[in-house]
Amino acid sequence: MILDNVRIYQPNQTYERDRTYAIKVEGEKIEAIYDSPYNGEEDVVDGRGRVLSTSFSDSHMHLLRYGLLKKELDLTQVTSWEEMKAVVENHYDELQQYDWIFGKGFNDGNFDDIDHLLTAKDLNEIQVNAYMYFMHQDGHECVISEQAMELLKEEEDFKKEPDEFKEKDGHGNWNGRFKDTAVHYIKHHFWGRSAEDAKEALKKALPHLSEHGITSVHTDDINFIGSYERLWQAYTELEKEEALPIDAQLHHYVFNINDMKNYIKENDFRTGQGTPQVTVGSFKIFLDGTQRLYTAAMRNPYPVEPSADGRLIYTQEQLDDMVKYASDNDMQVAMHAIGDRAVEQAVSALEKSKEATKRLRHRIIHAQTLAPDLIARLRELKPYIETQPSFLLDEWSEKGKWTPESLLPYCDAYESLLKEHIPITLSSDLPIGALNPFTTIFTAVNRTDLNGNPEGGWMPQERISVKDSFLSFTKTPAELEYREEEKGKIEPGYQADFVILDKHPEEIEPEKLKDIKVLETWHRGKCVYRK
């Protein structure tokens, strides 16, 4: 098949903006690129002079969680406690004693009909005889019922989770609210979905990816199914059924080094290995929490909460051992580190495994708070930094509450990282951040919200170019899969993953980047979406 009469947008390549080209697709790959018009004997599709670019690779998301929001109880739109109760009761219209109730995406901080955040006691108003679990919108907090807490009390391993992540009432007893790794523990141990359940949820999510031009994802899903084996089964069965219009790297969230050892003992695949479309990703390690809850580990107290500076999940020795064990067994690590103290801990562990960091391309996720000394150490190491610019849409005005004024210039420091040749990716953290890559690109380039605030951008020295944004959404994520010689470019021999756009990204004003539309999405030589 020949796709003729298209303009090619590819940063740092020689394709001329005012010329059109013909792309020959053979099977799953781009076989050749010719000048347009094509004069051969192949079947030709007229691209009508539209813009063709590499499709997007989202290097940090929770795809199964997003699919479950589409398939199960979605609380993202509820605005009050009364509404939340009604939505739950209407969704679970035939509750039996001791059934589980799951809901995701609530934000009780915005409820105006209660004067406190929800606790287990409040959940009794829904259904006394039920196990209930509701996850907060940002995924770092949950509230569970009194019955569910009784189950938790029987879990010996839960006692190892930090007490700071288990909220207590005035009598020192759990009140039903849990944070950060305690949330992950509960999800992992009490959600026993089948591979078939996961497949149905993924089927709900996948069309949304294709609509936005995403053909590759790196996703952390294990806590939403409870078993890496079932997770692998779900994705690979969809692949066999030709119902998987993406490539997927599946991360393995681990709580401790024993989880790593169990995986290595029971599985032969290592990072980058698997089937053509489904491969093993990283060992995912949480080092700290989130700034909203004052649990992200900071080197200075929170300005609005001087008694808090966050919490590190592991000692330095524990993390060093985990990174070394992963490295010795050819597994990449991806470490969640939001606060500068957590980033420092990650850097220290990577320095002890310096050669493996280069070979395996270890990652740090978020790195939202940095400082000159950390940037200098990152320059020497060059791990991959996974960023989520769309967080700035809501958070830029909150940064001063979480970070000392002297460090604000080093928050979400995308340009500073790129200047030091530290590789970054752009990603969504779906369903927390924006799914649409053009919303993310808009934010990285402008550093404003969608209404243009603040004028000129927040910390404008950290704005990055459109070219760098695209590279961070295409070429760089392919490097994390060790596939940069076959994915992430419009070149002969590369996988035929591309999008057709309604506008050229460098021919519009930066503030209009968010308005670019994907007209077609192609994955492995097949059109999987057409507007």
PDB file of N, CA, C and O in Angstrom, residues 26 33 89 107 174 217 256 303 393 472 510:
ATOM      1  N   GLU A  26       4.473  -2.026   3.930  1.00  0.00           N
ATOM      2  CA  GLU A  26       4.439  -3.449   3.580  1.00  0.00           C
ATOM      3  C   GLU A  26       4.335  -4.236   4.875  1.00  0.00           C
ATOM      4  O   GLU A  26       5.255  -4.231   5.698  1.00  0.00           O
ATOM      5  N   ILE A  33      10.189   5.365   1.344  1.00  0.00           N
ATOM      6  CA  ILE A  33       9.611   6.713   1.283  1.00  0.00           C
ATOM      7  C   ILE A  33      10.063   7.345  -0.026  1.00  0.00           C
ATOM      8  O   ILE A  33      11.269   7.409  -0.309  1.00  0.00           O
ATOM      9  N   GLU A  89     -25.492   3.234  45.111  1.00  0.00           N
ATOM     10  CA  GLU A  89     -26.668   2.381  45.325  1.00  0.00           C
ATOM     11  C   GLU A  89     -27.367   2.035  44.014  1.00  0.00           C
ATOM     12  O   GLU A  89     -27.881   0.930  43.841  1.00  0.00           O
ATOM     13  N   ASN A 107     -13.580  12.628  44.790  1.00  0.00           N
ATOM     14  CA  ASN A 107     -12.761  13.706  45.371  1.00  0.00           C
ATOM     15  C   ASN A 107     -13.589  14.401  46.435  1.00  0.00           C
ATOM     16  O   ASN A 107     -14.257  15.408  46.182  1.00  0.00           O
ATOM     17  N   TRP A 174      -7.655   2.951  63.360  1.00  0.00           N
ATOM     18  CA  TRP A 174      -7.813   3.271  61.947  1.00  0.00           C
ATOM     19  C   TRP A 174      -9.197   3.873  61.704  1.00  0.00           C
ATOM     20  O   TRP A 174     -10.202   3.381  62.232  1.00  0.00           O
ATOM     21  N   VAL A 217       2.141   1.808  24.896  1.00  0.00           N
ATOM     22  CA  VAL A 217       1.998   2.242  26.280  1.00  0.00           C
ATOM     23  C   VAL A 217       2.938   1.434  27.155  1.00  0.00           C
ATOM     24  O   VAL A 217       3.241   0.277  26.876  1.00  0.00           O
ATOM     25  N   ASN A 256       8.785  -5.249  47.795  1.00  0.00           N
ATOM     26  CA  ASN A 256      10.071  -5.498  48.450  1.00  0.00           C
ATOM     27  C   ASN A 256      10.908  -6.397  47.549  1.00  0.00           C
ATOM     28  O   ASN A 256      10.457  -6.842  46.481  1.00  0.00           O
ATOM     29  N   PRO A 303       5.982  24.284  53.072  1.00  0.00           N
ATOM     30  CA  PRO A 303       5.720  25.647  53.544  1.00  0.00           C
ATOM     31  C   PRO A 303       4.381  25.806  54.254  1.00  0.00           C
ATOM     32  O   PRO A 303       4.286  26.550  55.234  1.00  0.00           O
ATOM     33  N   LEU A 393      -1.408  21.785  34.761  1.00  0.00           N
ATOM     34  CA  LEU A 393      -2.659  22.482  34.482  1.00  0.00           C
ATOM     35  C   LEU A 393      -3.369  22.868  35.774  1.00  0.00           C
ATOM     36  O   LEU A 393      -3.936  23.966  35.879  1.00  0.00           O
ATOM     37  N   SER A 472      10.093  13.430  22.834  1.00  0.00           N
ATOM     38  CA  SER A 472       9.880  12.842  24.161  1.00  0.00           C
ATOM     39  C   SER A 472       8.627  11.981  24.215  1.00  0.00           C
ATOM     40  O   SER A 472       8.411  11.267  25.197  1.00  0.00           O
ATOM     41  N   PRO A 510       1.752  28.500  19.510  1.00  0.00           N
ATOM     42  CA  PRO A 510       1.908  27.505  20.587  1.00  0.00           C
ATOM     43  C   PRO A 510       0.648  27.296  21.420  1.00  0.00           C
ATOM     44  O   PRO A 510       0.366  26.174  21.862  1.00  0.00           O
TER      45      PRO A 510
END
